[in-house]
Tab-separated table of C-alpha atoms in Angstrom:
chain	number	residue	atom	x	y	z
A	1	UNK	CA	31.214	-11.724	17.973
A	2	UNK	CA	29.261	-15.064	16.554
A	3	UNK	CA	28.230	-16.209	19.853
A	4	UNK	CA	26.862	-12.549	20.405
A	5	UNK	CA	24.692	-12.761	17.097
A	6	UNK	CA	23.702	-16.129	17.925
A	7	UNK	CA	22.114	-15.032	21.762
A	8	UNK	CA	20.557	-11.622	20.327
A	9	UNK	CA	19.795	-12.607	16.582
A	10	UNK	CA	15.848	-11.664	17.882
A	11	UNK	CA	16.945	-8.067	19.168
A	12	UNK	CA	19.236	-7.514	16.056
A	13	UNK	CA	16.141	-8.158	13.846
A	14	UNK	CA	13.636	-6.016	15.493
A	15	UNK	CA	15.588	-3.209	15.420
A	16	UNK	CA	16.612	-3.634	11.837
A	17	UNK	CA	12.496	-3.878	11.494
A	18	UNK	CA	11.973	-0.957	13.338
A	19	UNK	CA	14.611	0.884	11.641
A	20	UNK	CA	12.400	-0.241	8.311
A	21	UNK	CA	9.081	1.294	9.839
A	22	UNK	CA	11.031	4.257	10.695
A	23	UNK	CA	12.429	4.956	7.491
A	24	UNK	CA	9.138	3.994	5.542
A	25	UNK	CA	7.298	6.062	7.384
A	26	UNK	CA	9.921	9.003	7.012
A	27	UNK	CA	9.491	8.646	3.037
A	28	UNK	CA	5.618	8.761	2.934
A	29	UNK	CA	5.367	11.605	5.686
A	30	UNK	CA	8.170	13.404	2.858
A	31	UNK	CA	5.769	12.836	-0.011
A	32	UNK	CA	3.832	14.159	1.201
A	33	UNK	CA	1.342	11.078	1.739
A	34	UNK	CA	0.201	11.874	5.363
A	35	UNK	CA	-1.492	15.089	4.236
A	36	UNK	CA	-3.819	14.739	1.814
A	37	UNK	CA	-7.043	15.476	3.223
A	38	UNK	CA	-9.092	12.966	0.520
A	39	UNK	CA	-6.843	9.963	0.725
A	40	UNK	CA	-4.018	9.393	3.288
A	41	UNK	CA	-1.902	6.238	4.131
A	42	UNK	CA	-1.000	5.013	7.306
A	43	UNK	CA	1.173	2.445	9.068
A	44	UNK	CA	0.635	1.127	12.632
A	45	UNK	CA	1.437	-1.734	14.306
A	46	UNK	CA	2.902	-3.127	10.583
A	47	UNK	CA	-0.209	-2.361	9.474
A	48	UNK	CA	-0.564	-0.986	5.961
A	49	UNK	CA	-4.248	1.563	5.506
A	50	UNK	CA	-5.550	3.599	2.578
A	51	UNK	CA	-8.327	6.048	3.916
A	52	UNK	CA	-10.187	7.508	1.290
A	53	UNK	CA	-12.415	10.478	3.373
A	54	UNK	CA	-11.656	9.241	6.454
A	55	UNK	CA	-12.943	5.395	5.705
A	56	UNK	CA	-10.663	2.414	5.566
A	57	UNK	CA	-10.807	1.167	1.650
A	58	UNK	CA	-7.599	-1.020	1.699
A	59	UNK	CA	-5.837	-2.607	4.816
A	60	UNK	CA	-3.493	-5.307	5.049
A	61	UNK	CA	-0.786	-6.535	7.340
A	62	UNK	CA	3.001	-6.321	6.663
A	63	UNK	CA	2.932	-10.326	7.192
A	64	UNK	CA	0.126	-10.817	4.452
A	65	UNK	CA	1.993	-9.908	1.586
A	66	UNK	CA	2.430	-12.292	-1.059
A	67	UNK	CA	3.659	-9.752	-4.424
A	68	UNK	CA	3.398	-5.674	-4.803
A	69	UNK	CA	4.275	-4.401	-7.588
A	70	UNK	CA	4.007	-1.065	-9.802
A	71	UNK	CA	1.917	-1.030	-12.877
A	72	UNK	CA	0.853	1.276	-15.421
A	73	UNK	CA	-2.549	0.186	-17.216
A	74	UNK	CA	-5.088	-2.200	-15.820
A	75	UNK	CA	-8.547	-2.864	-16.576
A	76	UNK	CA	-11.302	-1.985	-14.269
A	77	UNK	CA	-13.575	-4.687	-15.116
A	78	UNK	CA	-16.567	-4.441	-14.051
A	79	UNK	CA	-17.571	-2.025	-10.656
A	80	UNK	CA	-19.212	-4.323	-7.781
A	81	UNK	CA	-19.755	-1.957	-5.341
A	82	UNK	CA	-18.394	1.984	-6.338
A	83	UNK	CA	-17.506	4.544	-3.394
A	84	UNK	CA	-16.267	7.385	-5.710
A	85	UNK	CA	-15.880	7.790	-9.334
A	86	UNK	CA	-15.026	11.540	-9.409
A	87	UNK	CA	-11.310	12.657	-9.350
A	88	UNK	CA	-10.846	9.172	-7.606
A	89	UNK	CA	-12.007	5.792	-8.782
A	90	UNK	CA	-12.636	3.994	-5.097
A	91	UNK	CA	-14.778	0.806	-4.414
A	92	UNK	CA	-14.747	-2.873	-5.590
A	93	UNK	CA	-14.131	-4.188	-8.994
A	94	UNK	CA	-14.125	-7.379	-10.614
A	95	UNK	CA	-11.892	-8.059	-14.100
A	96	UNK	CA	-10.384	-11.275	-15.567
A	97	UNK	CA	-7.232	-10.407	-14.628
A	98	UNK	CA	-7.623	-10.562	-10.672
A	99	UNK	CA	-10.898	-11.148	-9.856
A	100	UNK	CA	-12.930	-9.203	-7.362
A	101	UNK	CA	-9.974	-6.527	-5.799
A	102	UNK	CA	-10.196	-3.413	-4.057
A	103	UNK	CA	-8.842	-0.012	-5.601
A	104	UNK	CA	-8.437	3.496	-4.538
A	105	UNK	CA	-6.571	5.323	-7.275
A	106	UNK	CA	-6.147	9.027	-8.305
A	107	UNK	CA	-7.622	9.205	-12.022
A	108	UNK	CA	-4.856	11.654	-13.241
A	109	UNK	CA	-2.170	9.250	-12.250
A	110	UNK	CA	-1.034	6.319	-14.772
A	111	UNK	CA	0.597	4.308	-12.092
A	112	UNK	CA	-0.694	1.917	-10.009
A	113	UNK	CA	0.597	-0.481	-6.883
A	114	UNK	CA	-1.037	-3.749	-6.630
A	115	UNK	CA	-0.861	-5.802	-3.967
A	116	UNK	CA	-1.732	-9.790	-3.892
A	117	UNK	CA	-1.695	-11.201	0.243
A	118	UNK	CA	-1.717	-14.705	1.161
A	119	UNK	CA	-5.324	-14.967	1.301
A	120	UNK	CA	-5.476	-13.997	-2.252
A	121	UNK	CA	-6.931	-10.588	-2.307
A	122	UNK	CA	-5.775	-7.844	-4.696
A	123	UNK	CA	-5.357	-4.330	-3.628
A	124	UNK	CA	-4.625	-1.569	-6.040
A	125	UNK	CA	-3.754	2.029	-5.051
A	126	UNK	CA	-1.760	5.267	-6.395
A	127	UNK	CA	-0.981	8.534	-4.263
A	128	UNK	CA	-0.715	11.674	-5.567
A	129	UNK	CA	2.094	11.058	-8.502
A	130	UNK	CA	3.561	8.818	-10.475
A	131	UNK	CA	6.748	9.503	-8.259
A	132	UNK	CA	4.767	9.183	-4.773
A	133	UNK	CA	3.733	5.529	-6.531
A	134	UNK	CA	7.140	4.947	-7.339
A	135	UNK	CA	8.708	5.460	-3.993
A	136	UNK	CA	5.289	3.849	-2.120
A	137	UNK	CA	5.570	0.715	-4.180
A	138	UNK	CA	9.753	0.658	-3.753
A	139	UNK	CA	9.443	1.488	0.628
A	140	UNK	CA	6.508	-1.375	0.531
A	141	UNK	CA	9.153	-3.989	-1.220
A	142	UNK	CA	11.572	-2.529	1.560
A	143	UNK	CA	8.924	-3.024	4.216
C-alpha cells in the first residue's frame, strides 16, 4: 500500500483538492452566497472573487494566501478611492492598522474576513450574515 502512495501521492492530492473546491463551493452555493444580486462570490480555477454589481472588488488566488481570519470591529481609516457607501461600504481604504486594503462589506453585519496574501495586500469582506462570515472565513481556512 506504501509503494502505491509513494507512485500516486500527486493524484491522491488533487483529488483531495478537488474534493476541497467541491465542498467549498457546496457551502457558499448553500448560503446562499451565489445569489445575491449586489455582491456574489465566486471560485474558479482556485480563484477566490467578490463582485460587488457585477465588478471585481477583491480577487486573489488560493496560492496567495498568507492569514484569513474573522474579525468583528476594524477601523476604516481613511477612504482612498470609495465605490459605494450606501447599504455597502466598497472601495479602498487606508488605516494604521493595514495600510491601503480593499473592502466590500455589508454595513448591517459586525463581522468581517480579512485576508493578508504574500504580496502583502489586505482584503476585507462580509456576506450577508454574521453566520455566512462565519462559515466563508472557516471553508477559506479549509480551502
Amino acid at each position: 500500500m506504501d509503494d502505491f502512495m509513494e507512485k500516486h501521492q500527486g493524484v491522491v492530492n488533487g483529488a483531495k483538492g478537488f474534493i476541497v473546491v467541491v465542498v467549498l463551493v457546496a457551502v457558499f452555493y448553500a448560503l446562499g452566497i451565489f445569489r445575491s444580486a449586489t455582491v456574489k462570490v465566486e471560485i474558479e480555477d482556485e480563484v477566490f472573487s467578490v463582485y460587488y454589481k457585477d465588478e471585481i472588488v477583491i480577487q486573489f488566488a488560493k496560492d496567495e494566501i498568507q492569514s484569513a481570519e474573522l474579525v468583528y470591529t476594524f477601523t476604516e481609516g481613511e477612504a482612498s478611492d470609495v465605490i459605494s457607501e450606501e447599504k455597502y461600504t466598497v472601495g479602498t481604504w487606508e488605516n494604521d492598522e493595514w495600510g491601503l486594503y480593499t473592502v466590500c462589506v455589508k454595513q448591517s453585519i459586525n463581522s468581517y474576513i480579512v485576508v493578508t496574501t504574500e504580496e502583502e495586500e489586505v482584503f476585507v469582506f462580509n456576506y450577508e450574515s454574521a453566520d455566512s462570515t462565519e462559515s466563508m472565513c472557516e471553508a477559506l481556512l479549509d480551502w
